[in-house]
Every structure is written in structure tokens, then in C-alpha cells.
Amino acid sequence: MTVRELTLSTDEKMTGDLFEVDKRLGLKPVVASEGDETGYEYQHTFNLDGQVVHRRFASTAGSDVLLVLKKAWLSYTKAELEVYGNLALATVKEFVAPELHKRLAPLFLASGLVKDVDGNLQVQPQAAA
């Protein structure tokens, strides 16, 4: 057995253990009662180009999303991401696979990273802190 095969086997085992240990990874989507999301702090149901998807109750904080976004932004643009004001969604779409573009705004909004203000996605100070 080569070192590469041994490493791959170990990685596969670690991934298997992760799915067995962390039950959040197998959560079923949450469907709000008959589409009525009144009283919920966050949206549960999203219609993305005609495809209805439901959020799962494994939350990702806006600060976590921002950390990943900042790394990707820096790698792509070779500049630091401005973490205040409007998010340049068009620039983000340049380095995200086209089939995922429809999920960007719902992800940013649901995580609390941004807030929709008059059609602009504004980075929230508490997410940037």
C-alpha cells in the first residue's frame, strides 16, 4: 500500500465519521406551515428560478460567510473586500459558478451578512465585526 492510498483511506474514514457524529449534516429541510413564514426571524422557503428549496436548521453566521467571501474576493480581485456599504454582487458572480448565482443573495441574506436596502445588499456592521 502506498502513502497516497493510506492517506486517501484515512480521509475517507474521517469523512464517514463526520457524517455519523454531526447529525446536523443530515437534517431535513424545514417547510414553513403552508408557506406562511409570519413570525419567523429568517426566511425558510426560497424560490430560485422556479425551483423551491427550503433552508435547513444548521445556521451559518454572517461572520463565517464574510470570512470565506473575503478570502475568495482577495484571491480573485487581488484587493481587500470593502466590508461596509453595498456588496458588489456583480463582482462576486464573476468568481462563482454560474449555476450558483441564484443562491448568492439568499445565502447572504439568510446568514445576516447583508440586508436588502432599496434593492441593494448592504453589509451589516455586526457581521463585519
GROMACS .gro file of N, CA and C in nm:
model
  387
    1MET      N    1   0.085  -0.117   0.000
    1MET     CA    2   0.000   0.000   0.000
    1MET      C    3   0.090   0.123   0.000
    2THR      N    4   0.060   0.217  -0.087
    2THR     CA    5   0.140   0.339  -0.096
    2THR      C    6   0.092   0.441   0.007
    3VAL      N    7   0.174   0.543   0.030
    3VAL     CA    8   0.137   0.650   0.123
    3VAL      C    9   0.011   0.720   0.074
    4ARG      N   10   0.000   0.742  -0.057
    4ARG     CA   11  -0.116   0.809  -0.113
    4ARG      C   12  -0.244   0.729  -0.083
    5GLU      N   13  -0.239   0.598  -0.100
    5GLU     CA   14  -0.356   0.514  -0.072
    5GLU      C   15  -0.392   0.518   0.076
    6LEU      N   16  -0.292   0.519   0.161
    6LEU     CA   17  -0.315   0.525   0.305
    6LEU      C   18  -0.381   0.656   0.343
    7THR      N   19  -0.333   0.767   0.286
    7THR     CA   20  -0.391   0.897   0.315
    7THR      C   21  -0.535   0.904   0.267
    8LEU      N   22  -0.562   0.855   0.148
    8LEU     CA   23  -0.697   0.858   0.094
    8LEU      C   24  -0.791   0.778   0.184
    9SER      N   25  -0.745   0.662   0.229
    9SER     CA   26  -0.829   0.580   0.316
    9SER      C   27  -0.859   0.652   0.446
   10THR      N   28  -0.760   0.720   0.502
   10THR     CA   29  -0.779   0.795   0.625
   10THR      C   30  -0.878   0.908   0.604
   11ASP      N   31  -0.865   0.979   0.491
   11ASP     CA   32  -0.958   1.089   0.460
   11ASP      C   33  -1.100   1.037   0.446
   12GLU      N   34  -1.115   0.925   0.379
   12GLU     CA   35  -1.248   0.868   0.361
   12GLU      C   36  -1.308   0.830   0.496
   13LYS      N   37  -1.225   0.775   0.584
   13LYS     CA   38  -1.273   0.736   0.715
   13LYS      C   39  -1.316   0.859   0.795
   14MET      N   40  -1.236   0.966   0.789
   14MET     CA   41  -1.269   1.088   0.862
   14MET      C   42  -1.400   1.147   0.812
   15THR      N   43  -1.422   1.144   0.682
   15THR     CA   44  -1.546   1.196   0.626
   15THR      C   45  -1.664   1.112   0.674
   16GLY      N   46  -1.648   0.981   0.673
   16GLY     CA   47  -1.753   0.893   0.721
   16GLY      C   48  -1.786   0.920   0.866
   17ASP      N   49  -1.684   0.937   0.950
   17ASP     CA   50  -1.706   0.967   1.091
   17ASP      C   51  -1.779   1.098   1.109
   18LEU      N   52  -1.745   1.197   1.028
   18LEU     CA   53  -1.808   1.327   1.039
   18LEU      C   54  -1.958   1.316   1.019
   19PHE      N   55  -2.000   1.239   0.918
   19PHE     CA   56  -2.142   1.225   0.892
   19PHE      C   57  -2.212   1.146   1.001
   20GLU      N   58  -2.141   1.056   1.065
   20GLU     CA   59  -2.202   0.979   1.173
   20GLU      C   60  -2.212   1.061   1.301
   21VAL      N   61  -2.115   1.147   1.326
   21VAL     CA   62  -2.110   1.222   1.451
   21VAL      C   63  -2.198   1.346   1.447
   22ASP      N   64  -2.188   1.425   1.340
   22ASP     CA   65  -2.259   1.552   1.334
   22ASP      C   66  -2.394   1.532   1.267
   23LYS      N   67  -2.496   1.517   1.347
   23LYS     CA   68  -2.631   1.489   1.296
   23LYS      C   69  -2.689   1.606   1.217
   24ARG      N   70  -2.636   1.728   1.236
   24ARG     CA   71  -2.687   1.843   1.163
   24ARG      C   72  -2.669   1.827   1.013
   25LEU      N   73  -2.569   1.749   0.972
   25LEU     CA   74  -2.543   1.734   0.830
   25LEU      C   75  -2.652   1.655   0.759
   26GLY      N   76  -2.731   1.582   0.833
   26GLY     CA   77  -2.837   1.503   0.774
   26GLY      C   78  -2.976   1.561   0.800
   27LEU      N   79  -2.984   1.685   0.842
   27LEU     CA   80  -3.113   1.745   0.872
   27LEU      C   81  -3.200   1.756   0.748
   28LYS      N   82  -3.328   1.740   0.769
   28LYS     CA   83  -3.423   1.757   0.660
   28LYS      C   84  -3.459   1.904   0.649
   29PRO      N   85  -3.497   1.948   0.529
   29PRO     CA   86  -3.536   2.088   0.513
   29PRO      C   87  -3.657   2.122   0.599
   30VAL      N   88  -3.667   2.247   0.638
   30VAL     CA   89  -3.780   2.294   0.716
   30VAL      C   90  -3.877   2.363   0.620
   31VAL      N   91  -4.001   2.319   0.622
   31VAL     CA   92  -4.102   2.382   0.538
   31VAL      C   93  -4.195   2.460   0.630
   32ALA      N   94  -4.202   2.592   0.609
   32ALA     CA   95  -4.292   2.673   0.691
   32ALA      C   96  -4.435   2.631   0.664
   33SER      N   97  -4.519   2.641   0.764
   33SER     CA   98  -4.657   2.596   0.757
   33SER      C   99  -4.732   2.658   0.639
   34GLU      N  100  -4.760   2.574   0.539
   34GLU     CA  101  -4.833   2.614   0.419
   34GLU      C  102  -4.776   2.742   0.357
   35GLY      N  103  -4.647   2.760   0.367
   35GLY     CA  104  -4.583   2.876   0.307
   35GLY      C  105  -4.593   3.003   0.388
   36ASP      N  106  -4.660   3.000   0.503
   36ASP     CA  107  -4.673   3.119   0.586
   36ASP      C  108  -4.553   3.129   0.679
   37GLU      N  109  -4.470   3.229   0.654
   37GLU     CA  110  -4.348   3.246   0.732
   37GLU      C  111  -4.361   3.358   0.834
   38THR      N  112  -4.482   3.399   0.864
   38THR     CA  113  -4.507   3.504   0.962
   38THR      C  114  -4.454   3.461   1.098
   39GLY      N  115  -4.381   3.549   1.160
   39GLY     CA  116  -4.327   3.520   1.292
   39GLY      C  117  -4.189   3.458   1.292
   40TYR      N  118  -4.142   3.413   1.175
   40TYR     CA  119  -4.007   3.358   1.166
   40TYR      C  120  -3.907   3.472   1.149
   41GLU      N  121  -3.796   3.463   1.217
   41GLU     CA  122  -3.692   3.565   1.204
   41GLU      C  123  -3.624   3.557   1.068
   42TYR      N  124  -3.605   3.435   1.017
   42TYR     CA  125  -3.539   3.416   0.889
   42TYR      C  126  -3.631   3.343   0.792
   43GLN      N  127  -3.617   3.373   0.665
   43GLN     CA  128  -3.695   3.308   0.561
   43GLN      C  129  -3.659   3.159   0.556
   44HIS      N  130  -3.760   3.075   0.533
   44HIS     CA  131  -3.737   2.930   0.528
   44HIS      C  132  -3.749   2.874   0.387
   45THR      N  133  -3.833   2.934   0.305
   45THR     CA  134  -3.860   2.883   0.173
   45THR      C  135  -3.810   2.982   0.069
   46PHE      N  136  -3.738   2.932  -0.031
   46PHE     CA  137  -3.683   3.017  -0.136
   46PHE      C  138  -3.725   2.961  -0.271
   47ASN      N  139  -3.764   3.050  -0.362
   47ASN     CA  140  -3.794   3.011  -0.498
   47ASN      C  141  -3.681   3.063  -0.584
   48LEU      N  142  -3.595   2.973  -0.630
   48LEU     CA  143  -3.479   3.010  -0.709
   48LEU      C  144  -3.501   2.967  -0.852
   49ASP      N  145  -3.540   3.063  -0.934
   49ASP     CA  146  -3.568   3.037  -1.076
   49ASP      C  147  -3.665   2.921  -1.095
   50GLY      N  148  -3.774   2.924  -1.020
   50GLY     CA  149  -3.877   2.822  -1.034
   50GLY      C  150  -3.856   2.697  -0.952
   51GLN      N  151  -3.742   2.684  -0.888
   51GLN     CA  152  -3.714   2.567  -0.804
   51GLN      C  153  -3.730   2.608  -0.658
   52VAL      N  154  -3.820   2.543  -0.586
   52VAL     CA  155  -3.844   2.574  -0.446
   52VAL      C  156  -3.747   2.493  -0.360
   53VAL      N  157  -3.672   2.563  -0.276
   53VAL     CA  158  -3.580   2.498  -0.183
   53VAL      C  159  -3.610   2.551  -0.043
   54HIS      N  160  -3.573   2.473   0.057
   54HIS     CA  161  -3.601   2.508   0.195
   54HIS      C  162  -3.470   2.511   0.273
   55ARG      N  163  -3.458   2.607   0.363
   55ARG     CA  164  -3.336   2.616   0.443
   55ARG      C  165  -3.335   2.503   0.546
   56ARG      N  166  -3.219   2.474   0.592
   56ARG     CA  167  -3.201   2.372   0.695
   56ARG      C  168  -3.162   2.441   0.825
   57PHE      N  169  -3.196   2.382   0.937
   57PHE     CA  170  -3.164   2.444   1.064
   57PHE      C  171  -3.025   2.406   1.111
   58ALA      N  172  -2.928   2.439   1.031
   58ALA     CA  173  -2.788   2.435   1.070
   58ALA      C  174  -2.739   2.572   1.024
   59SER      N  175  -2.728   2.662   1.117
   59SER     CA  176  -2.705   2.801   1.078
   59SER      C  177  -2.558   2.832   1.054
   60THR      N  178  -2.537   2.924   0.964
   60THR     CA  179  -2.405   2.977   0.936
   60THR      C  180  -2.413   3.125   0.963
   61ALA      N  181  -2.327   3.172   1.050
   61ALA     CA  182  -2.327   3.314   1.086
   61ALA      C  183  -2.275   3.399   0.972
   62GLY      N  184  -2.323   3.523   0.967
   62GLY     CA  185  -2.276   3.616   0.867
   62GLY      C  186  -2.126   3.635   0.872
   63SER      N  187  -2.069   3.629   0.992
   63SER     CA  188  -1.924   3.646   1.005
   63SER      C  189  -1.849   3.530   0.940
   64ASP      N  190  -1.907   3.408   0.946
   64ASP     CA  191  -1.845   3.292   0.880
   64ASP      C  192  -1.849   3.308   0.728
   65VAL      N  193  -1.965   3.351   0.677
   65VAL     CA  194  -1.980   3.373   0.534
   65VAL      C  195  -1.884   3.483   0.488
   66LEU      N  196  -1.875   3.590   0.567
   66LEU     CA  197  -1.786   3.701   0.533
   66LEU      C  198  -1.640   3.656   0.527
   67LEU      N  199  -1.597   3.573   0.620
   67LEU     CA  200  -1.459   3.524   0.620
   67LEU      C  201  -1.427   3.451   0.491
   68VAL      N  202  -1.515   3.362   0.448
   68VAL     CA  203  -1.494   3.287   0.324
   68VAL      C  204  -1.500   3.381   0.204
   69LEU      N  205  -1.595   3.473   0.206
   69LEU     CA  206  -1.610   3.568   0.096
   69LEU      C  207  -1.486   3.657   0.083
   70LYS      N  208  -1.432   3.702   0.196
   70LYS     CA  209  -1.312   3.787   0.193
   70LYS      C  210  -1.194   3.713   0.131
   71LYS      N  211  -1.178   3.587   0.164
   71LYS     CA  212  -1.067   3.508   0.108
   71LYS      C  213  -1.083   3.492  -0.043
   72ALA      N  214  -1.204   3.459  -0.086
   72ALA     CA  215  -1.229   3.440  -0.229
   72ALA      C  216  -1.214   3.573  -0.303
   73TRP      N  217  -1.264   3.680  -0.245
   73TRP     CA  218  -1.254   3.813  -0.306
   73TRP      C  219  -1.108   3.852  -0.326
   74LEU      N  220  -1.027   3.836  -0.222
   74LEU     CA  221  -0.886   3.870  -0.228
   74LEU      C  222  -0.815   3.786  -0.334
   75SER      N  223  -0.845   3.658  -0.338
   75SER     CA  224  -0.783   3.570  -0.436
   75SER      C  225  -0.818   3.611  -0.579
   76TYR      N  226  -0.943   3.651  -0.601
   76TYR     CA  227  -0.988   3.684  -0.736
   76TYR      C  228  -0.949   3.826  -0.778
   77THR      N  229  -0.973   3.923  -0.690
   77THR     CA  230  -0.953   4.064  -0.729
   77THR      C  231  -0.815   4.118  -0.692
   78LYS      N  232  -0.743   4.045  -0.606
   78LYS     CA  233  -0.613   4.090  -0.553
   78LYS      C  234  -0.627   4.219  -0.473
   79ALA      N  235  -0.746   4.241  -0.416
   79ALA     CA  236  -0.773   4.358  -0.332
   79ALA      C  237  -0.859   4.313  -0.214
   80GLU      N  238  -0.854   4.390  -0.106
   80GLU     CA  239  -0.936   4.360   0.011
   80GLU      C  240  -1.083   4.393  -0.018
   81LEU      N  241  -1.173   4.314   0.037
   81LEU     CA  242  -1.316   4.337   0.024
   81LEU      C  243  -1.357   4.453   0.115
   82GLU      N  244  -1.431   4.547   0.060
   82GLU     CA  245  -1.486   4.656   0.141
   82GLU      C  246  -1.603   4.599   0.220
   83VAL      N  247  -1.591   4.603   0.353
   83VAL     CA  248  -1.691   4.537   0.437
   83VAL      C  249  -1.800   4.630   0.489
   84TYR      N  250  -1.808   4.749   0.433
   84TYR     CA  251  -1.915   4.841   0.470
   84TYR      C  252  -1.981   4.892   0.344
   85GLY      N  253  -2.110   4.920   0.351
   85GLY     CA  254  -2.182   4.969   0.234
   85GLY      C  255  -2.236   4.857   0.149
   86ASN      N  256  -2.260   4.887   0.022
   86ASN     CA  257  -2.319   4.790  -0.070
   86ASN      C  258  -2.220   4.681  -0.109
   87LEU      N  259  -2.268   4.558  -0.112
   87LEU     CA  260  -2.187   4.445  -0.158
   87LEU      C  261  -2.190   4.443  -0.311
   88ALA      N  262  -2.076   4.434  -0.373
   88ALA     CA  263  -2.067   4.430  -0.520
   88ALA      C  264  -2.098   4.289  -0.567
   89LEU      N  265  -2.226   4.257  -0.574
   89LEU     CA  266  -2.270   4.123  -0.610
   89LEU      C  267  -2.225   4.084  -0.750
   90ALA      N  268  -2.219   4.181  -0.841
   90ALA     CA  269  -2.174   4.151  -0.979
   90ALA      C  270  -2.031   4.099  -0.978
   91THR      N  271  -1.946   4.154  -0.892
   91THR     CA  272  -1.808   4.107  -0.883
   91THR      C  273  -1.803   3.967  -0.822
   92VAL      N  274  -1.884   3.943  -0.720
   92VAL     CA  275  -1.889   3.810  -0.658
   92VAL      C  276  -1.929   3.706  -0.763
   93LYS      N  277  -2.025   3.741  -0.848
   93LYS     CA  278  -2.071   3.647  -0.951
   93LYS      C  279  -1.962   3.614  -1.052
   94GLU      N  280  -1.862   3.701  -1.066
   94GLU     CA  281  -1.753   3.673  -1.159
   94GLU      C  282  -1.669   3.552  -1.115
   95PHE      N  283  -1.660   3.527  -0.985
   95PHE     CA  284  -1.579   3.415  -0.938
   95PHE      C  285  -1.660   3.302  -0.876
   96VAL      N  286  -1.791   3.303  -0.900
   96VAL     CA  287  -1.879   3.196  -0.854
   96VAL      C  288  -1.939   3.128  -0.977
   97ALA      N  289  -1.947   2.997  -0.974
   97ALA     CA  290  -2.003   2.920  -1.086
   97ALA      C  291  -2.142   2.972  -1.120
   98PRO      N  292  -2.170   2.991  -1.249
   98PRO     CA  293  -2.299   3.048  -1.292
   98PRO      C  294  -2.422   2.977  -1.235
   99GLU      N  295  -2.416   2.846  -1.221
   99GLU     CA  296  -2.533   2.775  -1.170
   99GLU      C  297  -2.562   2.807  -1.023
  100LEU      N  298  -2.468   2.870  -0.954
  100LEU     CA  299  -2.486   2.905  -0.813
  100LEU      C  300  -2.524   3.052  -0.793
  101HIS      N  301  -2.525   3.131  -0.899
  101HIS     CA  302  -2.556   3.274  -0.886
  101HIS      C  303  -2.690   3.300  -0.817
  102LYS      N  304  -2.790   3.219  -0.849
  102LYS     CA  305  -2.923   3.240  -0.792
  102LYS      C  306  -2.927   3.215  -0.642
  103ARG      N  307  -2.827   3.149  -0.588
  103ARG     CA  308  -2.825   3.119  -0.445
  103ARG      C  309  -2.746   3.221  -0.362
  104LEU      N  310  -2.674   3.309  -0.427
  104LEU     CA  311  -2.589   3.403  -0.355
  104LEU      C  312  -2.667   3.497  -0.265
  105ALA      N  313  -2.761   3.572  -0.322
  105ALA     CA  314  -2.837   3.668  -0.242
  105ALA      C  315  -2.912   3.600  -0.128
  106PRO      N  316  -2.983   3.488  -0.152
  106PRO     CA  317  -3.050   3.421  -0.039
  106PRO      C  318  -2.952   3.377   0.070
  107LEU      N  319  -2.834   3.329   0.032
  107LEU     CA  320  -2.734   3.290   0.131
  107LEU      C  321  -2.688   3.410   0.213
  108PHE      N  322  -2.653   3.518   0.144
  108PHE     CA  323  -2.604   3.637   0.213
  108PHE      C  324  -2.711   3.695   0.305
  109LEU      N  325  -2.836   3.696   0.258
  109LEU     CA  326  -2.946   3.749   0.340
  109LEU      C  327  -2.976   3.659   0.459
  110ALA      N  328  -2.986   3.527   0.435
  110ALA     CA  329  -3.022   3.433   0.542
  110ALA      C  330  -2.915   3.426   0.650
  111SER      N  331  -2.788   3.447   0.613
  111SER     CA  332  -2.681   3.440   0.712
  111SER      C  333  -2.672   3.567   0.796
  112GLY      N  334  -2.738   3.674   0.748
  112GLY     CA  335  -2.729   3.801   0.820
  112GLY      C  336  -2.612   3.885   0.777
  113LEU      N  337  -2.537   3.840   0.677
  113LEU     CA  338  -2.423   3.916   0.627
  113LEU      C  339  -2.468   4.048   0.567
  114VAL      N  340  -2.578   4.044   0.492
  114VAL     CA  341  -2.628   4.164   0.426
  114VAL      C  342  -2.776   4.184   0.458
  115LYS      N  343  -2.822   4.305   0.429
  115LYS     CA  344  -2.962   4.339   0.442
  115LYS      C  345  -3.001   4.407   0.311
  116ASP      N  346  -3.120   4.376   0.261
  116ASP     CA  347  -3.169   4.438   0.137
  116ASP      C  348  -3.224   4.576   0.172
  117VAL      N  349  -3.157   4.679   0.122
  117VAL     CA  350  -3.200   4.817   0.144
  117VAL      C  351  -3.224   4.878   0.007
  118ASP      N  352  -3.351   4.895  -0.026
  118ASP     CA  353  -3.390   4.953  -0.155
  118ASP      C  354  -3.327   4.879  -0.273
  119GLY      N  355  -3.323   4.747  -0.265
  119GLY     CA  356  -3.270   4.666  -0.375
  119GLY      C  357  -3.119   4.649  -0.374
  120ASN      N  358  -3.051   4.710  -0.278
  120ASN     CA  359  -2.906   4.695  -0.265
  120ASN      C  360  -2.875   4.606  -0.145
  121LEU      N  361  -2.777   4.518  -0.160
  121LEU     CA  362  -2.734   4.433  -0.049
  121LEU      C  363  -2.626   4.507   0.029
  122GLN      N  364  -2.662   4.552   0.150
  122GLN     CA  365  -2.569   4.626   0.233
  122GLN      C  366  -2.511   4.536   0.341
  123VAL      N  367  -2.378   4.536   0.349
  123VAL     CA  368  -2.309   4.455   0.451
  123VAL      C  369  -2.345   4.512   0.588
  124GLN      N  370  -2.383   4.423   0.677
  124GLN     CA  371  -2.424   4.462   0.812
  124GLN      C  372  -2.304   4.473   0.905
  125PRO      N  373  -2.296   4.582   0.980
  125PRO     CA  374  -2.180   4.604   1.067
  125PRO      C  375  -2.155   4.489   1.165
  126GLN      N  376  -2.260   4.429   1.220
  126GLN     CA  377  -2.241   4.321   1.318
  126GLN      C  378  -2.180   4.198   1.253
  127ALA      N  379  -2.204   4.176   1.124
  127ALA     CA  380  -2.144   4.063   1.053
  127ALA      C  381  -1.998   4.090   1.024
  128ALA      N  382  -1.964   4.216   1.004
  128ALA     CA  383  -1.827   4.253   0.969
  128ALA      C  384  -1.738   4.266   1.092
  129ALA      N  385  -1.798   4.267   1.209
  129ALA     CA  386  -1.719   4.287   1.332
  129ALA      C  387  -1.642   4.163   1.371
   0.00000   0.00000   0.00000
